[in-house]
Tab-separated table of C-alpha atoms in Angstrom:
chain	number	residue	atom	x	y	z
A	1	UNK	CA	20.280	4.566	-1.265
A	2	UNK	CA	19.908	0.911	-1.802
A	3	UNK	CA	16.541	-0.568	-2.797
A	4	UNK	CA	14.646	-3.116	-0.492
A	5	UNK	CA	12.388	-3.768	-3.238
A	6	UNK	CA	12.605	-3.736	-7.091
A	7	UNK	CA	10.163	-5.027	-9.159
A	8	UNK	CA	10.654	-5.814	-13.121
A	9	UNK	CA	8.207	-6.026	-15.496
A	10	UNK	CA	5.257	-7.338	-13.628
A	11	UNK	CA	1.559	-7.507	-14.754
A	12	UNK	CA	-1.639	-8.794	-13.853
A	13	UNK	CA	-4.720	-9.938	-15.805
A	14	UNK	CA	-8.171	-11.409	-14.840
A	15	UNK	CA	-10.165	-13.871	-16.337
A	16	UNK	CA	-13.711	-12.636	-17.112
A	17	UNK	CA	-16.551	-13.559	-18.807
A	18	UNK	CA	-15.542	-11.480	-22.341
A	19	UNK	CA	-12.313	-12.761	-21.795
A	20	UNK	CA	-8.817	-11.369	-20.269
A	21	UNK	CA	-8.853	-8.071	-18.731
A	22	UNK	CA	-5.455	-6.417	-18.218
A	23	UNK	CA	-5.281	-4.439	-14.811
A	24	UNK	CA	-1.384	-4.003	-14.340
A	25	UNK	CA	0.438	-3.732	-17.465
A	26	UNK	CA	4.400	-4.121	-17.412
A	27	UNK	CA	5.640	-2.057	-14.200
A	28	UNK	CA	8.425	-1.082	-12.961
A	29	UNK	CA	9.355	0.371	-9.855
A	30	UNK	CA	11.507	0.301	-6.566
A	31	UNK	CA	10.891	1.257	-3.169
A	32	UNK	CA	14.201	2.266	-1.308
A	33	UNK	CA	15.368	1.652	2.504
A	34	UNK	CA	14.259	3.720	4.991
A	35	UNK	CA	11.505	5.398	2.762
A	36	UNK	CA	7.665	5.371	2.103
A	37	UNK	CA	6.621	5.113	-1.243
A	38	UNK	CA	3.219	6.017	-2.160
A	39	UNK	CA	1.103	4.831	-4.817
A	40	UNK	CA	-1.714	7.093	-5.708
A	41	UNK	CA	-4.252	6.997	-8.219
A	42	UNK	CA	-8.155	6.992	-9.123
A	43	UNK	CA	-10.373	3.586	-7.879
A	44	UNK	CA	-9.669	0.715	-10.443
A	45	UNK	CA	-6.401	2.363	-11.627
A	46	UNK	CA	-4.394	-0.970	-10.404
A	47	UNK	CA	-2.870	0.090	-7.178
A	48	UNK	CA	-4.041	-2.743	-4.920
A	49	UNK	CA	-3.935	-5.167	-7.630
A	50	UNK	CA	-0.218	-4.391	-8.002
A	51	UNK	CA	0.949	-4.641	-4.418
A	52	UNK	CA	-1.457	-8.376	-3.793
A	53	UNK	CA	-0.112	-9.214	-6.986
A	54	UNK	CA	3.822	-9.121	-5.464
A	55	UNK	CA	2.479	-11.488	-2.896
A	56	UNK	CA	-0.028	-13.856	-4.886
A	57	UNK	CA	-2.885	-12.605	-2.544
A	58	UNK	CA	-5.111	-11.930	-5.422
A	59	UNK	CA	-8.201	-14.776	-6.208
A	60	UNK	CA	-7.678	-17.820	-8.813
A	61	UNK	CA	-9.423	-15.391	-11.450
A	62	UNK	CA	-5.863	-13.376	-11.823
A	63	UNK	CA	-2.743	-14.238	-13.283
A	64	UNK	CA	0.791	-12.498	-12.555
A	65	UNK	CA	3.158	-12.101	-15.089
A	66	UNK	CA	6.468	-10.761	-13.756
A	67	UNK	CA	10.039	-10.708	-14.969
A	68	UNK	CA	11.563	-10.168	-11.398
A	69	UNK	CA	10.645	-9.507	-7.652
A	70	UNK	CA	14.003	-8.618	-5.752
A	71	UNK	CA	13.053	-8.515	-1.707
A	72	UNK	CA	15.902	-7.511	0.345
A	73	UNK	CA	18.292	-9.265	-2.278
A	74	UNK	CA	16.284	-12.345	-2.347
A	75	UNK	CA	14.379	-13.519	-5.532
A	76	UNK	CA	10.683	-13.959	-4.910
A	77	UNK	CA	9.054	-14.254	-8.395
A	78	UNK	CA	9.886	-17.994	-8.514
A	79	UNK	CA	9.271	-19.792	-4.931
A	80	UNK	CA	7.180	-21.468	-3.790
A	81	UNK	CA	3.618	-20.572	-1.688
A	82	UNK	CA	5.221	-22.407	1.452
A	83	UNK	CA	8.283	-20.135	1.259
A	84	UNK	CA	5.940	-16.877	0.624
A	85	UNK	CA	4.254	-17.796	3.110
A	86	UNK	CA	6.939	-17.110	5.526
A	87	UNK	CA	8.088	-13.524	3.400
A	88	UNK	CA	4.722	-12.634	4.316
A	89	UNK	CA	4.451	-10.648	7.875
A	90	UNK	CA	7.952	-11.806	8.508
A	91	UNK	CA	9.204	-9.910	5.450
A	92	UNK	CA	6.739	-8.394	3.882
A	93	UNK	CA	3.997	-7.168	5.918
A	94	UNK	CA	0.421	-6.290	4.020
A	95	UNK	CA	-2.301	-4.237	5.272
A	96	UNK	CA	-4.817	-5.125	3.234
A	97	UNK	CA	-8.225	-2.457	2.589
A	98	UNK	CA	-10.845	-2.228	5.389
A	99	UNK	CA	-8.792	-4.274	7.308
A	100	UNK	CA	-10.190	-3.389	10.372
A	101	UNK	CA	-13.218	-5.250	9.124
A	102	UNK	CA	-10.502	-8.416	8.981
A	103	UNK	CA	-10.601	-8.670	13.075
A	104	UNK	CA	-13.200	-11.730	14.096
A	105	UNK	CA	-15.566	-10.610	16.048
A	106	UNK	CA	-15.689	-13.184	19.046
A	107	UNK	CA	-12.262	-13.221	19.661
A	108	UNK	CA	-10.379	-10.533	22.183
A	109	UNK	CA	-8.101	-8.386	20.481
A	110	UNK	CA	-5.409	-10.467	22.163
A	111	UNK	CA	-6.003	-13.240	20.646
A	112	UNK	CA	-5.431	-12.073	17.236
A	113	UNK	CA	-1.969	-10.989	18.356
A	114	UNK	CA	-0.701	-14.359	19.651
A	115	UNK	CA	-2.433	-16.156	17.049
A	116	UNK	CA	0.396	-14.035	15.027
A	117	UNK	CA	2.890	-14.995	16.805
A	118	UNK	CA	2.243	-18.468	17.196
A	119	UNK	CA	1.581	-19.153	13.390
A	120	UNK	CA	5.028	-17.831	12.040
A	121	UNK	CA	7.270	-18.853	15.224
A	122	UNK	CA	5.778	-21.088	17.151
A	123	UNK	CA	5.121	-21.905	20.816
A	124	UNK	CA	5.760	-18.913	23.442
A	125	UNK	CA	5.476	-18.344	26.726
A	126	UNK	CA	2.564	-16.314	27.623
A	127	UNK	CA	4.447	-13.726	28.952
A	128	UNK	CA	6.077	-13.397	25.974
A	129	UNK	CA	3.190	-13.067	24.194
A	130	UNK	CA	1.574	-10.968	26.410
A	131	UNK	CA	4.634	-8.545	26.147
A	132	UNK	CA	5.236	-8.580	22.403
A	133	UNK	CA	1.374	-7.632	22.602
A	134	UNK	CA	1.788	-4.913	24.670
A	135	UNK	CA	4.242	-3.294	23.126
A	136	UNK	CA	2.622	-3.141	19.783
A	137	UNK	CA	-0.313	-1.462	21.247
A	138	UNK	CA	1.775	1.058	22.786
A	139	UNK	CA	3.845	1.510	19.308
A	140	UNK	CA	0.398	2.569	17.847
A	141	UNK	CA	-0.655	4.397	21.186
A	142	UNK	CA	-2.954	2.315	22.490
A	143	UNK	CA	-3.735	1.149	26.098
A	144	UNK	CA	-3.002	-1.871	26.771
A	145	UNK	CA	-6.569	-2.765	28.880
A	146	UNK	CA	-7.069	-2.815	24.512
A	147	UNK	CA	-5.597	-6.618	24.222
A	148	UNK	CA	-9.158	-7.545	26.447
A	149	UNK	CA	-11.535	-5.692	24.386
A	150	UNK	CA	-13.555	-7.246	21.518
A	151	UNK	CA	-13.304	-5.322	17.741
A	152	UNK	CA	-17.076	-4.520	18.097
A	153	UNK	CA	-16.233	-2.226	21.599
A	154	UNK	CA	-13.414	0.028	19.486
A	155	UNK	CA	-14.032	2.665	17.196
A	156	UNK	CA	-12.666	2.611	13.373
A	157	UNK	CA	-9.519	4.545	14.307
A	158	UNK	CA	-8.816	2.228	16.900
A	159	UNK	CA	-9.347	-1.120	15.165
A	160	UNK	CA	-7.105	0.625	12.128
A	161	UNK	CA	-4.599	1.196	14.523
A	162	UNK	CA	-4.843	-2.371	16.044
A	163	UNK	CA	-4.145	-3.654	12.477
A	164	UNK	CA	-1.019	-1.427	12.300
A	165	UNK	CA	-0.348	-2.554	15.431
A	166	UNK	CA	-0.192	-6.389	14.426
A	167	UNK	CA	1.623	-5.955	10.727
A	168	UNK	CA	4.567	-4.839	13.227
A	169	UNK	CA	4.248	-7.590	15.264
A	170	UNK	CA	7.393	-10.024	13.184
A	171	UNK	CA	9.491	-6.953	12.634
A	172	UNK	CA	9.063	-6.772	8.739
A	173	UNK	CA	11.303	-5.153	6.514
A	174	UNK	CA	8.323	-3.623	4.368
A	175	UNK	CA	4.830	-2.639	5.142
A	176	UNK	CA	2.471	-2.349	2.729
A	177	UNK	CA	-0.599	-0.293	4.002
A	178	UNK	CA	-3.373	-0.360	1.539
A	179	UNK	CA	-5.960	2.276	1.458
A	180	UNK	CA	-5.678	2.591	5.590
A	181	UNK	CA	-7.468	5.619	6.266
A	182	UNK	CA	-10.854	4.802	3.879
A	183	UNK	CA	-13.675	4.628	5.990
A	184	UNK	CA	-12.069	7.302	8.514
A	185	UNK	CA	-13.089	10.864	9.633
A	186	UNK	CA	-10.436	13.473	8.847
A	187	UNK	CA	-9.149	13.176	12.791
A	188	UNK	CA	-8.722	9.346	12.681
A	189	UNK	CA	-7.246	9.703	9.307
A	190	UNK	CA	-4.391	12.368	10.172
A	191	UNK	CA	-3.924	9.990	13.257
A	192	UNK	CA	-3.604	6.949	11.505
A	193	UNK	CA	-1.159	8.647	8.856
A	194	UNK	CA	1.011	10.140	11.867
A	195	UNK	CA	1.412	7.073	13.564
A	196	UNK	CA	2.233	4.831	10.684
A	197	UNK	CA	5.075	7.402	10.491
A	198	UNK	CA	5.895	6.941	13.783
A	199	UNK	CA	5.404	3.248	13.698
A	200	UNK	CA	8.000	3.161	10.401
A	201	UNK	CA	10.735	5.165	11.628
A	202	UNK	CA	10.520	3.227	15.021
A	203	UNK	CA	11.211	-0.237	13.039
A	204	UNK	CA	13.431	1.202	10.543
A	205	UNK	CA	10.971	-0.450	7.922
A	206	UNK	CA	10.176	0.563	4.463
A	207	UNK	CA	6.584	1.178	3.532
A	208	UNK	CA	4.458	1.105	0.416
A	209	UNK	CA	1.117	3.300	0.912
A	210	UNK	CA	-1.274	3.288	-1.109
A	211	UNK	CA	-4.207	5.926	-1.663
A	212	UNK	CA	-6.055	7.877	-3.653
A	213	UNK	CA	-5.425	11.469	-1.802
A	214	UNK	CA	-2.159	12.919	-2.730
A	215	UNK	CA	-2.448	15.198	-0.178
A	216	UNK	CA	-3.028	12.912	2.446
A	217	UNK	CA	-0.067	10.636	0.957
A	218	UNK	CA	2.557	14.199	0.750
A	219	UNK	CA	2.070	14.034	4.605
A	220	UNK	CA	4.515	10.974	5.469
A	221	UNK	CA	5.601	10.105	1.429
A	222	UNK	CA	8.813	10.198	0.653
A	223	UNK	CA	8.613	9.380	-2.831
A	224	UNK	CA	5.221	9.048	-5.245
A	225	UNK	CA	4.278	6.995	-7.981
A	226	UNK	CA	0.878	7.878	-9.465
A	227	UNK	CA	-1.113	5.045	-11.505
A	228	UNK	CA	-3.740	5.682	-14.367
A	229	UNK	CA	-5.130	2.831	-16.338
A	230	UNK	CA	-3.034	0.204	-14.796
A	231	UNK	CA	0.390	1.380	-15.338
A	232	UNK	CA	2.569	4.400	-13.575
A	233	UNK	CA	2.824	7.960	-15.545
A	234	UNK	CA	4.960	9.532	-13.107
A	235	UNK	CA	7.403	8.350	-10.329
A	236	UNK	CA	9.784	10.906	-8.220
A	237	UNK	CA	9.877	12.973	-4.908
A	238	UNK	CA	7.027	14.078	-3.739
A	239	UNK	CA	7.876	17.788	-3.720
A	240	UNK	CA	9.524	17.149	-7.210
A	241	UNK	CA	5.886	15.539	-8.377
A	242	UNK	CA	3.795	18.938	-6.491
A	243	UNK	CA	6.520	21.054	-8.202
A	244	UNK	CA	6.719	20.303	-11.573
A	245	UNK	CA	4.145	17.755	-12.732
A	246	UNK	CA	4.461	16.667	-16.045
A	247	UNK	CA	2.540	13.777	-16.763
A	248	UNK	CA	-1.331	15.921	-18.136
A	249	UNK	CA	-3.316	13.252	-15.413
A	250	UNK	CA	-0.715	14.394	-12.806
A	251	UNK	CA	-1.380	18.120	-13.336
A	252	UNK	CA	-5.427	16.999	-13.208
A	253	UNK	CA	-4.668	15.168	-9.833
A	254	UNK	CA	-3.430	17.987	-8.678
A	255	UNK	CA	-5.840	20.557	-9.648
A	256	UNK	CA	-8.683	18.232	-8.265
A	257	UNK	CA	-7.133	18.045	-4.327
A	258	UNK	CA	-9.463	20.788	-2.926
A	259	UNK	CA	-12.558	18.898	-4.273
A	260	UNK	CA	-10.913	15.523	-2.875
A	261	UNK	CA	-11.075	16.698	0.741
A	262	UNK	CA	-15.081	17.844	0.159
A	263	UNK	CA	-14.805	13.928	-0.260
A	264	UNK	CA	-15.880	14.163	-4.071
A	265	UNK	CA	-15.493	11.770	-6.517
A	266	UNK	CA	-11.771	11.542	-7.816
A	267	UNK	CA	-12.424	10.060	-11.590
A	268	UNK	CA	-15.038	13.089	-12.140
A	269	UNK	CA	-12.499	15.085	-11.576
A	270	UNK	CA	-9.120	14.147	-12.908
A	271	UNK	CA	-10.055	11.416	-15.288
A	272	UNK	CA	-13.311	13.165	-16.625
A	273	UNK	CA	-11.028	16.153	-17.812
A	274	UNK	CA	-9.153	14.069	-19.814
A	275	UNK	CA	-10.385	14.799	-23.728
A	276	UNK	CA	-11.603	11.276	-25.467
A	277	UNK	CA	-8.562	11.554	-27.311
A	278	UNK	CA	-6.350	11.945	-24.230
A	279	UNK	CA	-7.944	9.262	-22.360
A	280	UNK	CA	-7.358	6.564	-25.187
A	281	UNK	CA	-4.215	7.283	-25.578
A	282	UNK	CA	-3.420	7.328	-21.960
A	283	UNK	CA	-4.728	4.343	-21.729
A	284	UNK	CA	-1.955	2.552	-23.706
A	285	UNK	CA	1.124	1.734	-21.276
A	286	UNK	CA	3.738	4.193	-22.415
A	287	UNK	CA	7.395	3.575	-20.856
A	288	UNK	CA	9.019	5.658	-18.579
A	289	UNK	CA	11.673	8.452	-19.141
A	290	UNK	CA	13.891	10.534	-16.733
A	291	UNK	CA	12.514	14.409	-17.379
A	292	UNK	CA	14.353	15.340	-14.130
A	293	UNK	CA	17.004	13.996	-12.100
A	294	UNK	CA	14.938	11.151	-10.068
A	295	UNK	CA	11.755	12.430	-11.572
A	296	UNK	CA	10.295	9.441	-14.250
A	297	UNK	CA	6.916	10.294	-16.556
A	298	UNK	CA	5.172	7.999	-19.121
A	299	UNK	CA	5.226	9.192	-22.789
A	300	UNK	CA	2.176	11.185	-23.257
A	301	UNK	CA	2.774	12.967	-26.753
């Protein structure tokens, strides 16, 4: 299966007050056609930093190394913001965290959809926008009386899904959803997951997901890359990963999903389990191998 995205080599440090901090250190990874690939790992392992990184969305504090960002056999890593500007939502579609907390507040939801519109293509007819509108909010299963309501009158799920509903508005190739379901009950979030698996095979778009539940990501994931201490220490199917994990902080990951849905605290329990010795070394990007056929984990030994 060809790749719609492959990124080579890419890293990201910010400038702090001791200095540089590394937060994504030399990656490598592809998502294919037709797939979801999720990115899972503990808070402040790199995941979000990664994915704004591919799209220089992060703040003047960071700077992005990368050797090579192939988009639908185009090379990104060297154009210009104008140019990204247009990947973005026409390409590349981002999701960004809490994004339901995005949608201004004294506009109607329809506005935020033909504003949309109007930005990356231009003048439309209002019926055209009106219909394009519509049919997002039906893609996400939504009313359409929705387009006249004001983000204060929905609930979470339904602003999340009005989010969802506007990253499909341009058609994009890839849809990066970060963290969508934080912030939801365990019905919106199962909701939210199903449709943005609905939503993806409906478009025929790729999606990057990012979380920090693996079980919640096995749901839709087709593939899984798991991130500890800004790097990944093991890529491959999902029921590959839930098989046979290798990687010792993929085993703890595991082990720690029962506590995860009592909503406890993910780094007490995967990273705290790690020995002192285990976390320092972990800590020190180790390149990928191929244990398995499709199945990739960081040195560890």
């Amino acid at each position: 299966m060809d790749s719609i995205l492959s990124v080579r080599n890419i890293s990201v440090k910010y400038q702090t007050s001791r200095g540089w901090f590394p937060a994504v250190s030399g990656v490598n990874f592809s998502v294919k056609k037709d797939e979801v690939f999720g990115i899972v790992g503990e808070s402040g392992s790199g995941k979000s930093t990664l994915c704004m990184g591919l799209l220089k969305l992060l703040p003047t504090s960071a700077q992005v190394e990368v050797d090579s960002i192939l988009f639908d056999d185009r090379e990104l890593s060297g154009i210009k913001e104008e140019e990204l500007r247009r990947v973005r939502w026409e390409g590349i579609s981002y999701i960004p965290q809490s994004a339901m907390n995005t949608l201004n507040p004294v506009k109607r939801i329809r506005a935020h959809f033909y504003e949309t519109i109007t930005d990356h293509e231009g003048k439309k007819s209002k019926a055209e926008l009106e219909r394009r509108t519509y049919e997002a909010l039906k893609r996400v299963h939504l009313e359409t009386s929705v387009a006249d309501q004001y983000a204060h009158e929905l609930s979470g799920g339904m602003k999340q899904r009005v989010c969802i509903a506007m990253s499909t508005l341009l058609n994009p190739k890839l849809i990066i959803a970060d963290e969508p379901t934080s912030a939801l009950d365990v019905i919106s979030q199962r909701t939210v997951l199903e449709i943005l698996s609905k939503v993806r095979k409906s478009t025929s778009a790729s999606m990057i997901l990012i979380g920090h539940d693996m079980a919640l990501q096995a749901q839709i994931a087709d593939r899984m890359g798991v991130m500890f201490a800004g790097y990944f220490v093991e890529i491959g199917e999902v029921k590959d990963i839930f098989r046979n994990p290798i990687h010792p902080y993929t085993q703890r990951l595991i082990r720690s999903i029962p506590s995860i849905r009592q909503k406890e605290n993910i780094h007490d329990l995967a990273s705290d389990e790690l020995s002192p010795e285990e976390l320092e070394r972990f800590k020190t990007p180790r390149p990928l191998i191929e244990a398995e056929k499709g199945h990739f984990v960081a040195e560890f030994k």
